[in-house]
Amino acid sequence: MKRNNAIKAIVSIALSIIMICSLTAPAFAAQPEDTAVQPRWTSIATMEVSMSFVGSDGNVSAIARKQSTASHIVGTLYLYKWNGSYYEYMDEVSGSKRVGTLALSIDFVCEKGVQYKGVLTVVAYTDEHGEYESVYYCETCK
C-alpha cells in the first residue's frame, strides 16, 4: 500500500513539475513575412485583351498602360485561329506610346464555331530596362 502511495506521489509531483514548466516556458510565434501588397509589375500598369463578334465580323482589341515611372511602352497584338490541332497565325498589329494608353485593334472575318485567340505582348521601359509581359483572350465566333 505504501508503495502505491509513493508511486502516486511521484507521478503527482512529476506532472505538477511538467505543468509548471510548460506554463513558464516562453512561447514565441513566428513573425509573418512582409504581407504588404506588391504590384505585379514595376513598369506596366495594366493590360487587357477583349474580343467581339457581330455576324461574320470579328474584332480583337487590346489596351496597355505604363506606370508613371516608365518612359514608354511598346506592344504587339496577335490574332490566331484554332484549326482543330493548334492556333494558326492570322494577323498582328504593333504600336508604342510615351504618354497615355496604348490601344491596338484588329478587324477580321470570323467563321461560325471557330475559336479565336488574341495575344498581347508588351514591353514597358524604366531606366532603359524593359519589363516584358504577355496576356491572351480566347472566344468562339457564334
Tab-separated table of C-alpha atoms in Angstrom:
chain	number	residue	atom	x	y	z
A	1	MET	CA	0.000	0.000	0.000
A	2	LYS	CA	2.792	2.369	0.901
A	3	ARG	CA	4.408	1.598	-2.403
A	4	ASN	CA	1.247	2.624	-4.344
A	5	ASN	CA	1.060	5.853	-2.358
A	6	ALA	CA	4.720	6.559	-3.111
A	7	ILE	CA	4.182	5.981	-6.848
A	8	LYS	CA	1.091	8.233	-6.831
A	9	ALA	CA	3.070	10.932	-5.037
A	10	ILE	CA	5.961	10.722	-7.524
A	11	VAL	CA	3.615	10.799	-10.536
A	12	SER	CA	1.724	13.724	-8.998
A	13	ILE	CA	4.920	15.677	-8.388
A	14	ALA	CA	6.249	14.876	-11.897
A	15	LEU	CA	3.009	16.030	-13.542
A	16	SER	CA	2.997	19.193	-11.431
A	17	ILE	CA	6.595	19.976	-12.483
A	18	ILE	CA	5.770	19.346	-16.160
A	19	MET	CA	2.730	21.608	-15.900
A	20	ILE	CA	4.655	24.397	-14.198
A	21	CYS	CA	7.477	24.160	-16.758
A	22	SER	CA	5.066	24.313	-19.680
A	23	LEU	CA	3.414	27.436	-18.264
A	24	THR	CA	6.685	29.218	-17.636
A	25	ALA	CA	8.336	28.346	-20.975
A	26	PRO	CA	8.169	31.320	-23.305
A	27	ALA	CA	6.091	30.796	-26.412
A	28	PHE	CA	7.044	32.781	-29.484
A	29	ALA	CA	5.036	32.898	-32.651
A	30	ALA	CA	6.976	33.189	-35.872
A	31	GLN	CA	6.798	36.684	-37.226
A	32	PRO	CA	4.950	36.631	-40.556
A	33	GLU	CA	6.729	37.647	-43.711
A	34	ASP	CA	6.042	41.085	-45.107
A	35	THR	CA	2.417	40.951	-46.191
A	36	ALA	CA	2.366	44.298	-47.947
A	37	VAL	CA	0.621	44.185	-51.306
A	38	GLN	CA	3.161	44.423	-54.085
A	39	PRO	CA	2.278	45.473	-57.626
A	40	ARG	CA	2.556	42.692	-60.177
A	41	TRP	CA	4.711	44.813	-62.453
A	42	THR	CA	7.125	47.658	-61.891
A	43	SER	CA	6.796	49.265	-65.345
A	44	ILE	CA	3.414	48.007	-66.636
A	45	ALA	CA	0.219	49.335	-65.038
A	46	THR	CA	-2.497	47.302	-66.827
A	47	MET	CA	-3.018	45.000	-69.799
A	48	GLU	CA	-6.273	43.736	-71.262
A	49	VAL	CA	-7.428	41.857	-74.377
A	50	SER	CA	-11.065	41.624	-75.496
A	51	MET	CA	-12.904	40.216	-78.491
A	52	SER	CA	-16.302	40.779	-80.082
A	53	PHE	CA	-18.294	39.294	-82.948
A	54	VAL	CA	-21.192	40.681	-84.991
A	55	GLY	CA	-22.267	38.150	-87.584
A	56	SER	CA	-19.126	37.203	-89.504
A	57	ASP	CA	-17.262	40.370	-88.450
A	58	GLY	CA	-14.813	39.930	-85.622
A	59	ASN	CA	-12.652	42.361	-83.674
A	60	VAL	CA	-9.893	41.786	-81.174
A	61	SER	CA	-8.671	44.792	-79.245
A	62	ALA	CA	-6.166	45.396	-76.502
A	63	ILE	CA	-5.084	48.188	-74.185
A	64	ALA	CA	-1.942	48.609	-72.136
A	65	ARG	CA	-0.900	51.355	-69.751
A	66	LYS	CA	2.541	52.008	-68.355
A	67	GLN	CA	3.381	53.008	-64.791
A	68	SER	CA	4.118	56.721	-64.356
A	69	THR	CA	7.775	55.839	-63.742
A	70	ALA	CA	8.127	54.126	-67.147
A	71	SER	CA	9.380	56.159	-70.101
A	72	HIS	CA	7.440	54.333	-72.824
A	73	ILE	CA	5.526	51.179	-73.678
A	74	VAL	CA	5.678	49.021	-76.826
A	75	GLY	CA	3.143	46.339	-77.678
A	76	THR	CA	2.044	43.866	-80.338
A	77	LEU	CA	-1.406	42.313	-80.656
A	78	TYR	CA	-1.503	38.931	-82.397
A	79	LEU	CA	-4.568	37.142	-83.755
A	80	TYR	CA	-4.726	33.340	-84.008
A	81	LYS	CA	-7.411	30.907	-85.215
A	82	TRP	CA	-7.882	27.377	-83.846
A	83	ASN	CA	-7.693	24.932	-86.777
A	84	GLY	CA	-8.516	21.779	-84.801
A	85	SER	CA	-4.909	20.962	-83.888
A	86	TYR	CA	-3.198	24.236	-82.993
A	87	TYR	CA	-3.614	28.022	-83.124
A	88	GLU	CA	-2.794	29.271	-86.614
A	89	TYR	CA	-1.364	32.797	-87.022
A	90	MET	CA	-3.725	35.225	-88.802
A	91	ASP	CA	-2.568	38.820	-88.262
A	92	GLU	CA	-0.758	41.259	-85.991
A	93	VAL	CA	-0.523	44.978	-85.263
A	94	SER	CA	2.074	46.876	-83.226
A	95	GLY	CA	2.395	50.277	-81.608
A	96	SER	CA	4.100	52.312	-78.920
A	97	LYS	CA	3.250	55.188	-76.594
A	98	ARG	CA	5.210	57.592	-74.443
A	99	VAL	CA	2.100	59.199	-72.926
A	100	GLY	CA	-1.361	57.769	-72.400
A	101	THR	CA	-2.822	54.372	-73.222
A	102	LEU	CA	-1.561	52.063	-75.941
A	103	ALA	CA	-4.618	50.810	-77.862
A	104	LEU	CA	-4.390	48.157	-80.589
A	105	SER	CA	-7.159	46.593	-82.681
A	106	ILE	CA	-7.582	44.050	-85.497
A	107	ASP	CA	-10.755	43.571	-87.561
A	108	PHE	CA	-11.219	40.166	-89.194
A	109	VAL	CA	-13.772	37.901	-90.843
A	110	CYS	CA	-14.714	35.060	-88.498
A	111	GLU	CA	-16.079	31.591	-89.157
A	112	LYS	CA	-19.015	30.439	-87.050
A	113	GLY	CA	-17.987	27.836	-84.449
A	114	VAL	CA	-14.255	28.579	-84.708
A	115	GLN	CA	-12.261	29.751	-81.695
A	116	TYR	CA	-10.012	32.795	-81.982
A	117	LYS	CA	-7.219	33.905	-79.689
A	118	GLY	CA	-5.875	37.418	-79.179
A	119	VAL	CA	-2.417	37.692	-77.604
A	120	LEU	CA	-0.976	40.983	-76.367
A	121	THR	CA	2.748	41.212	-75.696
A	122	VAL	CA	4.053	44.364	-74.060
A	123	VAL	CA	7.435	45.754	-73.087
A	124	ALA	CA	7.488	48.801	-70.794
A	125	TYR	CA	10.779	50.585	-70.221
A	126	THR	CA	12.000	52.139	-66.979
A	127	ASP	CA	15.601	53.381	-66.915
A	128	GLU	CA	16.217	51.552	-70.226
A	129	HIS	CA	15.316	48.219	-68.580
A	130	GLY	CA	12.430	46.515	-70.357
A	131	GLU	CA	9.730	44.631	-68.494
A	132	TYR	CA	8.010	42.015	-70.677
A	133	GLU	CA	4.563	40.510	-70.178
A	134	SER	CA	2.008	38.695	-72.312
A	135	VAL	CA	-1.749	38.133	-71.847
A	136	TYR	CA	-4.330	36.429	-74.031
A	137	TYR	CA	-8.074	36.025	-74.523
A	138	CYS	CA	-9.973	33.294	-76.432
A	139	GLU	CA	-13.528	33.332	-77.755
A	140	THR	CA	-15.588	31.360	-80.246
A	141	CYS	CA	-17.397	33.060	-83.141
A	142	LYS	CA	-21.153	32.458	-82.802
